[in-house]
Each structure stands twice: as C-alpha cells, then as structure tokens.
mmCIF file of C-alpha atoms and ligand atoms in Angstrom:
data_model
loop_
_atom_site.group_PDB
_atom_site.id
_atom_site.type_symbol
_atom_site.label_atom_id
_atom_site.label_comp_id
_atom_site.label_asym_id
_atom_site.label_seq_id
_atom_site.Cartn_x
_atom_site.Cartn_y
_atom_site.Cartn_z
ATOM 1 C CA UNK L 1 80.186 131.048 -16.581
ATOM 2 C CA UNK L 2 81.362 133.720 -14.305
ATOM 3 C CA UNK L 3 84.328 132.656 -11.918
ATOM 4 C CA UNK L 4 83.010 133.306 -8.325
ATOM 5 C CA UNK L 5 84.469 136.360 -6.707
ATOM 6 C CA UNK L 6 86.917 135.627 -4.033
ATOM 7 C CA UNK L 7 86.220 136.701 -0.682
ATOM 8 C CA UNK L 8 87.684 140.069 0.356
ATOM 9 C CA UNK L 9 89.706 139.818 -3.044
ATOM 10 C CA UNK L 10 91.287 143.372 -3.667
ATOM 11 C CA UNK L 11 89.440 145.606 -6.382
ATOM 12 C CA UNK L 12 91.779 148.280 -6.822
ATOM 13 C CA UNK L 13 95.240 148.902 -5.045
ATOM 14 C CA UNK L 14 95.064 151.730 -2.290
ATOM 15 C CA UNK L 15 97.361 154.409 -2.560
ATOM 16 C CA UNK L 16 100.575 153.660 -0.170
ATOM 17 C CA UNK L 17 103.656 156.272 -0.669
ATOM 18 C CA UNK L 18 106.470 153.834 0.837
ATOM 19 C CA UNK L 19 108.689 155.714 3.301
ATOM 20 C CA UNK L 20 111.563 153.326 3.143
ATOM 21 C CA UNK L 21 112.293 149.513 2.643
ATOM 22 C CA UNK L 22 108.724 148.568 3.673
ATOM 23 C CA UNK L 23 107.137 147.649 0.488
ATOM 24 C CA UNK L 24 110.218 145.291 -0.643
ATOM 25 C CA UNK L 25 110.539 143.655 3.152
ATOM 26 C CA UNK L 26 106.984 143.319 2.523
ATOM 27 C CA UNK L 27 107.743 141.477 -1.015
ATOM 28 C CA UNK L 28 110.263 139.124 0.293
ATOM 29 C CA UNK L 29 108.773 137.931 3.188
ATOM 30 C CA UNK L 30 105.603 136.966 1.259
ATOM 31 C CA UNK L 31 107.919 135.409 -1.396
ATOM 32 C CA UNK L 32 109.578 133.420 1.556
ATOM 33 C CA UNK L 33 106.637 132.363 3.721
ATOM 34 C CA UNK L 34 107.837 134.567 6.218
ATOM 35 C CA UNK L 35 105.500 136.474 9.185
ATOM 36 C CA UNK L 36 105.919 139.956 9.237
ATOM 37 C CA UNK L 37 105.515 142.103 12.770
ATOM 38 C CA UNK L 38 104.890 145.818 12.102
ATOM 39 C CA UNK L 39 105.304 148.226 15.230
ATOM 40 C CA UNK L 40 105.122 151.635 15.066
ATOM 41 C CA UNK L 41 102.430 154.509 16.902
ATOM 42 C CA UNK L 42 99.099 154.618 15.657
ATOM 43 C CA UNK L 43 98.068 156.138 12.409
ATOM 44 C CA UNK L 44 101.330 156.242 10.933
ATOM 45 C CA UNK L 45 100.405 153.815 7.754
ATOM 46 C CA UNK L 46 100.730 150.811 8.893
ATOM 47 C CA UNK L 47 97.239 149.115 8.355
ATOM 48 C CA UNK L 48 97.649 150.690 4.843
ATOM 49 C CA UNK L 49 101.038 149.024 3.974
ATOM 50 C CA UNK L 50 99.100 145.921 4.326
ATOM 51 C CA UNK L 51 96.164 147.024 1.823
ATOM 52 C CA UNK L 52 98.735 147.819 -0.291
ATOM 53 C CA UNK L 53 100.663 145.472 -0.602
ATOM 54 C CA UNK L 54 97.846 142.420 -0.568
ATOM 55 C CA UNK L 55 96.059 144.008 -3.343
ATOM 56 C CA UNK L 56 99.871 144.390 -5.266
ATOM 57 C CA UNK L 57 100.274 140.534 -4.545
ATOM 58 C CA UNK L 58 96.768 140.064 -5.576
ATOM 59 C CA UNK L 59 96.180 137.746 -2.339
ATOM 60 C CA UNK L 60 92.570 138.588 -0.015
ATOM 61 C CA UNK L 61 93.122 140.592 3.239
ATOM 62 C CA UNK L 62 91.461 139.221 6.203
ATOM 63 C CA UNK L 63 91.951 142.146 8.649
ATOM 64 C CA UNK L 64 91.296 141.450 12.853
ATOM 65 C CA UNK L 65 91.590 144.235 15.091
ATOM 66 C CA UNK L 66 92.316 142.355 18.549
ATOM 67 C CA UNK L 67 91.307 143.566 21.706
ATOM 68 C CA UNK L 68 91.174 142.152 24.747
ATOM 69 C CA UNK L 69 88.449 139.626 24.813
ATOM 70 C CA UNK L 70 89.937 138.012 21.613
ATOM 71 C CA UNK L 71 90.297 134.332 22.075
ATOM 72 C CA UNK L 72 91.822 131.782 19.529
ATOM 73 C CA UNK L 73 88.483 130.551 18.573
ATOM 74 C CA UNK L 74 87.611 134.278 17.222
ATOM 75 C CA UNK L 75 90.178 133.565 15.002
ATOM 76 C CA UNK L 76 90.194 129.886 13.781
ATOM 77 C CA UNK L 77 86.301 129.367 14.341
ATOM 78 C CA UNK L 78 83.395 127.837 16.062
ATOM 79 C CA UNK L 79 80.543 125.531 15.752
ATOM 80 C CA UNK L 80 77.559 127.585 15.416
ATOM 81 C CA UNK L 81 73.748 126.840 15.590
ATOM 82 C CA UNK L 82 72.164 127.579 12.387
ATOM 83 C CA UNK L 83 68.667 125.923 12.183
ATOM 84 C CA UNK L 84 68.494 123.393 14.692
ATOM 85 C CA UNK L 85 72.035 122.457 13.269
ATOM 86 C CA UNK L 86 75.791 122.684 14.603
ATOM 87 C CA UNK L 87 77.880 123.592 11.658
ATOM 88 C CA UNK L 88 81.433 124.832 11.587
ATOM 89 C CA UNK L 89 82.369 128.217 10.905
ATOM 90 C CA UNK L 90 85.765 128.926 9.959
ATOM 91 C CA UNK L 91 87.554 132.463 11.953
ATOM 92 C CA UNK L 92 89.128 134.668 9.734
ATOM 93 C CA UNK L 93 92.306 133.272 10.352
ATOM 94 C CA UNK L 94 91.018 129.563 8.795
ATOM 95 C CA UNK L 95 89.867 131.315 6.011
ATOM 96 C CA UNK L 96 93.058 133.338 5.381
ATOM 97 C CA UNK L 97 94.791 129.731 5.500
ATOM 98 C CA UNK L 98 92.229 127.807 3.206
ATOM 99 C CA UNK L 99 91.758 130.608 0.781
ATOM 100 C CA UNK L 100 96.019 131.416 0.804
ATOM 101 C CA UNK L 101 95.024 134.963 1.637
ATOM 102 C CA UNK L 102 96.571 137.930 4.215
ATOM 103 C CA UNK L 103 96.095 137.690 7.784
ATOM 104 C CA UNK L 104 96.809 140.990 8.964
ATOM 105 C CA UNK L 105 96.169 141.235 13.293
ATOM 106 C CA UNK L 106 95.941 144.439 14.400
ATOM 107 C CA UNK L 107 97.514 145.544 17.967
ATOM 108 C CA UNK L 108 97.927 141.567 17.955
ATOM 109 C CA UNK L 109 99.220 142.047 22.155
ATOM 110 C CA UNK L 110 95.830 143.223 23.077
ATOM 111 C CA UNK L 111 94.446 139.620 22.077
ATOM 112 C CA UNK L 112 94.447 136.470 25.134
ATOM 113 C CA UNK L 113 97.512 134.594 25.298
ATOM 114 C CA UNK L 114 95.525 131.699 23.935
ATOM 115 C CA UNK L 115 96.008 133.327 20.255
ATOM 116 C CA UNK L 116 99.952 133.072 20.519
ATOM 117 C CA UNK L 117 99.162 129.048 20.764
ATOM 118 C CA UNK L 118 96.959 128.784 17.255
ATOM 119 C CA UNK L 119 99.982 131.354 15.782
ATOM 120 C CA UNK L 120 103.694 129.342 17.182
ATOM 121 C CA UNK L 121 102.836 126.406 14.555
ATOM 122 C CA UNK L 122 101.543 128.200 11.605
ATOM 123 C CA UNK L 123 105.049 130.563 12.274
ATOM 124 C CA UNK L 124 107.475 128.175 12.076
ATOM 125 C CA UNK L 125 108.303 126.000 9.354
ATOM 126 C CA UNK L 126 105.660 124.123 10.036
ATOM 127 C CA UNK L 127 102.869 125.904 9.018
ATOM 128 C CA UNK L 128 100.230 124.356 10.351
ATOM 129 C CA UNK L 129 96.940 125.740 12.045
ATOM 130 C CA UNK L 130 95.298 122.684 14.044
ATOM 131 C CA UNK L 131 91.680 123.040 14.821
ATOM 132 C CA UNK L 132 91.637 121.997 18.103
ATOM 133 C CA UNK L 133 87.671 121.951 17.908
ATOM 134 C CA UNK L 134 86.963 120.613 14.060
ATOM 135 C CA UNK L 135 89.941 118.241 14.501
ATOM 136 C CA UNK L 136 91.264 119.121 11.477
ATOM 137 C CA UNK L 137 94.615 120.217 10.647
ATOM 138 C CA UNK L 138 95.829 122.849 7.820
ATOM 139 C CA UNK L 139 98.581 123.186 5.981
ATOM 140 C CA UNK L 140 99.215 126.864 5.326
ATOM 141 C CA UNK L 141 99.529 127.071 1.214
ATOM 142 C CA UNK L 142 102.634 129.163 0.100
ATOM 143 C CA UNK L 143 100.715 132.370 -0.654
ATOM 144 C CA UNK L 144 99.346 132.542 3.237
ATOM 145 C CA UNK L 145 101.097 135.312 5.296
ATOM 146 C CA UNK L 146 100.412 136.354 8.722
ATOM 147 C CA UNK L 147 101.274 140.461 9.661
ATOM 148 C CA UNK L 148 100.686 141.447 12.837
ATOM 149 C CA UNK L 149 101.291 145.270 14.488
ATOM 150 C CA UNK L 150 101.219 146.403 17.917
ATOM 151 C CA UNK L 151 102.161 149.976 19.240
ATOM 152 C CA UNK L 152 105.510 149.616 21.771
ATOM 153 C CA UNK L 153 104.161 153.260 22.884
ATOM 154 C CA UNK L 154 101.223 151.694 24.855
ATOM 155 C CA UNK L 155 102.988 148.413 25.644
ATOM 156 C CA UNK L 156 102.516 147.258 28.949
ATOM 157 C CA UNK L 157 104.981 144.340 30.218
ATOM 158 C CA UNK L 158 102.353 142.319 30.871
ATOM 159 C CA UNK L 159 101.377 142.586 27.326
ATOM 160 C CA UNK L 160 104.522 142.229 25.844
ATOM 161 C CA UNK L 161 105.175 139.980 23.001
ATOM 162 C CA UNK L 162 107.301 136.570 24.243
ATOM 163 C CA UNK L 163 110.323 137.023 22.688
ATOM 164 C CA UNK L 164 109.381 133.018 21.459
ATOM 165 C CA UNK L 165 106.679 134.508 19.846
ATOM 166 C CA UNK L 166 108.399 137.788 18.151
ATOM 167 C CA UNK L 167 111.381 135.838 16.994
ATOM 168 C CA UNK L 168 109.128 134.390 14.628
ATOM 169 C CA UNK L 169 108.460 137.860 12.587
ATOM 170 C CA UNK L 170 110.761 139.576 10.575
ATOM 171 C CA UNK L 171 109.851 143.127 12.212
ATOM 172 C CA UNK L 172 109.906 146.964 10.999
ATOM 173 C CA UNK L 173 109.533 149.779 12.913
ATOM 174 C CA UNK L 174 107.337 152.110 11.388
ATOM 175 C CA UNK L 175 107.313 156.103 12.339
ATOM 176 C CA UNK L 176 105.662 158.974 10.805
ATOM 177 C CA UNK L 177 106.828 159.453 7.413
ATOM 178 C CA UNK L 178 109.904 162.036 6.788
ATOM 179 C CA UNK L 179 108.517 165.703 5.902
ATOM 180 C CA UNK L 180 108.234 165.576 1.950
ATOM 181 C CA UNK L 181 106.597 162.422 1.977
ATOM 182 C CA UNK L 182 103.819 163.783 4.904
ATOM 183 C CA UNK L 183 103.106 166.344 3.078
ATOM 184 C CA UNK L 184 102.606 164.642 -0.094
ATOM 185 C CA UNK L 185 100.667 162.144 1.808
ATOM 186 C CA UNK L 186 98.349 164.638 3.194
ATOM 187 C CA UNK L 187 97.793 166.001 0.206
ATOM 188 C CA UNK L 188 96.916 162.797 -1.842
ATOM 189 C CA UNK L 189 94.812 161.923 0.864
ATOM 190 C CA UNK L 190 92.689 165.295 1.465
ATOM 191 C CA UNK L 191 93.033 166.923 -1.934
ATOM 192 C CA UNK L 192 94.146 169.991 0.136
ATOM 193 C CA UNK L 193 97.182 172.114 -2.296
ATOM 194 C CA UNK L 194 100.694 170.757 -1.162
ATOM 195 C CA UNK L 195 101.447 174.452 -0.457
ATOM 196 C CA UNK L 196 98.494 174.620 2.129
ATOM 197 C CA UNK L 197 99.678 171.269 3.492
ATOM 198 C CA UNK L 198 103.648 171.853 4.564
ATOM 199 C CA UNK L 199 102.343 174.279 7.494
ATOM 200 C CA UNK L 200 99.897 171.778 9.081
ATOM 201 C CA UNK L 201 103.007 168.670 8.895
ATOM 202 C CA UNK L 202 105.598 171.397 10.383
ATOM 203 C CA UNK L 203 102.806 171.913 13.355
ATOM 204 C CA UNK L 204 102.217 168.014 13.989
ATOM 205 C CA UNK L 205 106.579 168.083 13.984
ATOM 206 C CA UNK L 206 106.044 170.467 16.664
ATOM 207 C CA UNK L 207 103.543 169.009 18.575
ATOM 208 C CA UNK L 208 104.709 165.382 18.212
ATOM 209 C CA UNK L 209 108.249 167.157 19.582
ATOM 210 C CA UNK L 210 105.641 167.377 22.637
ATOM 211 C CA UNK L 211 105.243 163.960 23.763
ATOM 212 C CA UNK L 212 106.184 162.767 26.977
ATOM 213 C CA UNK L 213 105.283 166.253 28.679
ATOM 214 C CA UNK L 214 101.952 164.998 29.845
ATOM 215 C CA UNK L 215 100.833 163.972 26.338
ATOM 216 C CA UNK L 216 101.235 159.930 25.558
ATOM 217 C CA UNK L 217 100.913 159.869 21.815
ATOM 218 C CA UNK L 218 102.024 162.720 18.723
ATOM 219 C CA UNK L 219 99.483 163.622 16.526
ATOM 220 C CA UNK L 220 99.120 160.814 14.146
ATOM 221 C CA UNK L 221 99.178 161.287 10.131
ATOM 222 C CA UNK L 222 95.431 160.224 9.984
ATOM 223 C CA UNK L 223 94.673 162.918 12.163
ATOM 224 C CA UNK L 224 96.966 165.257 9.934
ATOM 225 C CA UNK L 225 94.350 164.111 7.044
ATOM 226 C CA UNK L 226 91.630 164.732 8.882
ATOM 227 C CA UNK L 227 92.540 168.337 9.266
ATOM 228 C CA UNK L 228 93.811 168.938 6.007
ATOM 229 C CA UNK L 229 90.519 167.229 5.015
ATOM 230 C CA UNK L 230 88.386 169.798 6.914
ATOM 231 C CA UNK L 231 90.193 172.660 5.690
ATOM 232 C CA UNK L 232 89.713 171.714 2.103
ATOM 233 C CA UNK L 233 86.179 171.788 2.686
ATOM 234 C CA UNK L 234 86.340 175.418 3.690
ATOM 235 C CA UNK L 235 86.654 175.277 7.612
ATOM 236 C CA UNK L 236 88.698 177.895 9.168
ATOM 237 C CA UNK L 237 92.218 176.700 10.002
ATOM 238 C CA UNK L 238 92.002 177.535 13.969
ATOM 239 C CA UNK L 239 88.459 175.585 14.003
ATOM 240 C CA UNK L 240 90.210 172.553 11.934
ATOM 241 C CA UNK L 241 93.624 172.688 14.109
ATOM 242 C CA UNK L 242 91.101 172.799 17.168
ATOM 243 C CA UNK L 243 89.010 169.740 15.836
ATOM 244 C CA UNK L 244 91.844 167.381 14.476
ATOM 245 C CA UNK L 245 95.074 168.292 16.036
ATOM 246 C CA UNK L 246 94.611 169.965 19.409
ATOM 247 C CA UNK L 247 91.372 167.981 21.206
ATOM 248 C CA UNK L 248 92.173 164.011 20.121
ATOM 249 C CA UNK L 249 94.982 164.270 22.153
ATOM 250 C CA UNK L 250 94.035 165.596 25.385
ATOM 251 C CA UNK L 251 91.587 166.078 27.939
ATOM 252 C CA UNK L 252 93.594 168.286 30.187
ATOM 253 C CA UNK L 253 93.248 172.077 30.089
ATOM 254 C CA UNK L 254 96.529 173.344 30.853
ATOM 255 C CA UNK L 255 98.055 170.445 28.150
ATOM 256 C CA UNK L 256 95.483 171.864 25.698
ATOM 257 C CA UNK L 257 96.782 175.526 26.190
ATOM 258 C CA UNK L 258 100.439 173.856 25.569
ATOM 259 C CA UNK L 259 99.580 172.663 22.396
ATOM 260 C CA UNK L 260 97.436 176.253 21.155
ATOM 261 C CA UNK L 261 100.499 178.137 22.509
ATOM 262 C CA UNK L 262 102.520 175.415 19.776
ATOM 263 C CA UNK L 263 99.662 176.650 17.458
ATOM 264 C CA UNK L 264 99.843 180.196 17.684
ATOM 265 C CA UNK L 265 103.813 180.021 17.110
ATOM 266 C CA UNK L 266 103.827 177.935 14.366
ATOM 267 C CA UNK L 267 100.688 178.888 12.161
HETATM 268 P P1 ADP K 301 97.929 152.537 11.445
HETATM 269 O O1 ADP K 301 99.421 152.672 11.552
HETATM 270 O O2 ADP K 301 97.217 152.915 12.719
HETATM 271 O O3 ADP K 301 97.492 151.220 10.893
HETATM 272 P P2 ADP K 301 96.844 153.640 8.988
HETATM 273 O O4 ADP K 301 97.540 152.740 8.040
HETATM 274 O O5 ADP K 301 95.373 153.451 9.147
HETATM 275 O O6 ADP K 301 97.524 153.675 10.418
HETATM 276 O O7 ADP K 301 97.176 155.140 8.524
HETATM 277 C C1 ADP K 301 96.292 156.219 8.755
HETATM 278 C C2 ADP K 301 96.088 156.980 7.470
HETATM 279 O O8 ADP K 301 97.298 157.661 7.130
HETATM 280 C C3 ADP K 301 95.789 156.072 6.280
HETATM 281 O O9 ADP K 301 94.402 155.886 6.132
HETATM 282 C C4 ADP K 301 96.364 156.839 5.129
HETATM 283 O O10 ADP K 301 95.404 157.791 4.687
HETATM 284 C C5 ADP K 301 97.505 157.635 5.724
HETATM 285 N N1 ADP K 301 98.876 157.146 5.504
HETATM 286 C C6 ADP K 301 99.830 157.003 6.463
HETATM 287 N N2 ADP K 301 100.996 156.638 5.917
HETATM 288 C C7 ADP K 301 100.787 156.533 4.582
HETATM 289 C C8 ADP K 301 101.634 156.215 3.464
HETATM 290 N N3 ADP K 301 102.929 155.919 3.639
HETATM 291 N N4 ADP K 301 101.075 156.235 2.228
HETATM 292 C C9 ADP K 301 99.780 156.553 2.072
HETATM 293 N N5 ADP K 301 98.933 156.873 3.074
HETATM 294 C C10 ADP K 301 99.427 156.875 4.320
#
C-alpha cells in the first residue's frame, strides 16, 4: 500500500542562495525548538528562506499571510457546518502542530492582538496551543517551528511587536542580498545572462539609494526578477525598467521623473 501523502509535504527544495548565517540560524533553531522572527523589507527572500529550508528539513510548510482581519481562530480553527453537522476544523496553525510541520506567518503585526495570545504558550517552553473552542490542548511535537516576518519599514507603533512577544524569537534582519549574490540571484531566477543582469542590480543600488526622498520602499529583488524576467523574453530594456522598476514604486510624477533621471544615468 501506498503511504498517504502528507499535507503540503515539500516535493522538491526551492532554490535559496543564502546571503549570510540564515540557513544555519535557521538549522539550529529548528534543532532547538526555537521560534524564529525574520524582519527585513519586502521581497528580499525571506518567504523563500522558509521554503527552503522546510523542504531541507523535510517538515510541511503551512504558510499564513496575516492581515488585518486575522483573528486567532483563523489560525487554530473553527466549528464549521458541513451537512446539517458542526464539525471541527483545525487552522493552519493546529495542523502545523498535529502534523509537526512549519508555521511560517507572514507580516505576523498586521494580524489582531488576539493571535499573540494562541502564540505566548506555544513560544515558551511550554509549547502548548490550547483550543480555547475544541477544549483540547496540544503539545507542540519537537519538529513544530513557528517563523514569523514583519517589515520594520512599514511598522507603525501601534503595530509593533510587544517586546513580551519578540523576546520569544531568535530574530534576523534580512536586507537585499550583497551585489554578487543579486546578480546571481536574478539570474537563476529569470534565466537572463549574468552579464545582462549586473546593470539592472547596480540600477535597483541606485534607486534603493533613493528611499526616504518621497519614495517609502527600494525596489525589491522580486521586482529585480521580474524585470530581468521581461527582458529575457525580448522586451526592450526602457519598457521593462518602466514596467518593473520605475511604476511599482510610485504614483507621483515628479518622483517618477527622479527615478528615469536614475535610469538614464545608470543604463
Ligand atoms: P519576502 O521577503 O517578501 O518574503 P520572497 O522570499 O518572496 O520575499 O522573495 C522574492 C523573490 O526573490 C523570491 O521569489 C526569489 O525569487 C527571490 N529571492 C530573494 N532572495 C533570494 C535568495 N537569497 N535566494 C534565492 N532567491 C531569492
């Protein structure tokens, strides 16, 4: 007989080029039961360390992006109506827990402050998730992890993490990879020649240099791909630069011209 597939089990391990200690914090902190808080502006890797590393530890990902209307029960579960019967249905989190699988929550300080409640026991050498609702309590097996990112760059202080709640991650700070490894990134990622690739990371150096004059966020590394990614498939470099690099990041006019004038300097 066939062994059942595991849910969200990894088939193959995505490509991750590791920038600097990441992929060996990673390693411990698994090894250690330990949560692991990733911050660091979007598009910079960070949701593809975890891929990485969960399919390299062989444990399922169970991947929540949080956003505002996220409540605790989106993550542990609910009782549901399924044909003319309540039945329980576990949240991703519960399943990450029973299965001993990643939970990985995404820009975790957009979620209600309800979530930090279910996440204080299962953090702590406890780790326990109590189902308020079900009554039942879990013990988190030793292969469960929890990640969680934000972005400090769009932190409010209303939505700042507790510091009782961060000082229950080990924490990295993630920023766009170092030249060499952009470039090689890029080019991995878009099959665009590393020789066609160099001039579009020293352009998104340039323009990232930019932020703060009226622009919030640098041009991430997925937007880097995306451009490299057009151009491979035989769009003119302005019309690519235009598409991927220039309008994402502003609505503005005159910050628009800023960032062409960057253009027509650097290209
Ligand atoms: P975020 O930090 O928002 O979670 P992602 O992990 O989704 O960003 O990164 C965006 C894209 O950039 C990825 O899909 C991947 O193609 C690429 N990327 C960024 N950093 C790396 C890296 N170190 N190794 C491989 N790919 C990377």
């Amino acid at each position: 007989m066939k062994p059942h597939p595991i849910e969200n089990a990894p088939q193959e391990i995505p490509y991750y080029r590791p920038v600097a200690n990441e992929c060996d914090l990673f390693e411990h902190a698994f090894n250690h039961r330990l949560a692991l808080l990733l911050k660091g502006p979007t598009g910079c890797g960070k949701t593809r360390l975890v891929a990485h590393m969960a399919a390299r530890l062989g444990r399922p990902l169970y991947t929540v992006s949080c956003h505002d209307d996220l409540t605790a029960a989106d993550l542990t579960g609910r009782y549901l109506l399924r044909g003319g019967e309540t039945v329980w249905c576990d949240g991703p989190l519960t399943r990450a827990v029973r299965t001993g699988g990643i939970c990985y929550l995404d820009e975790v300080v957009e979620a209600r402050k309800d979530v930090t409640v279910v996440l204080h026991p299962l953090t702590d050498d406890r780790r326990i998730l109590p189902l308020e609702r079900s009554g039942e309590t879990l013990v988190a097996p030793d292969d469960f992890m929890l990640v969680v990112s934000y972005n400090p760059g769009y932190q409010q202080m209303m939505k700042a993490l507790k510091p009782s709640t961060r000082q229950r991650f080990l924490a990295i700070t993630f920023d766009f990879p170092a030249f060499d490894d952009e470039v090689a990134i890029v080019a991995r990622e878009s099959g665009l020649a590393v020789e066609q690739c160099a001039p579009l990371v020293r352009l998104a150096a340039r323009l990232r240099a930019m932020k703060g004059q009226d622009l919030d966020e640098g041009v991430s590394t997925r937007l880097l791909i995306y451009c490299a990614t057009l151009v491979h498939s035989g769009m003119p470099l302005e019309n690519a630069v235009l598409a991927a690099m220039i309008e994402p990041l502003s609505d503005e006019a005159d910050v628009k011209e800023g960032l062409l004038e960057v253009v027509r300097v650097t290209l």
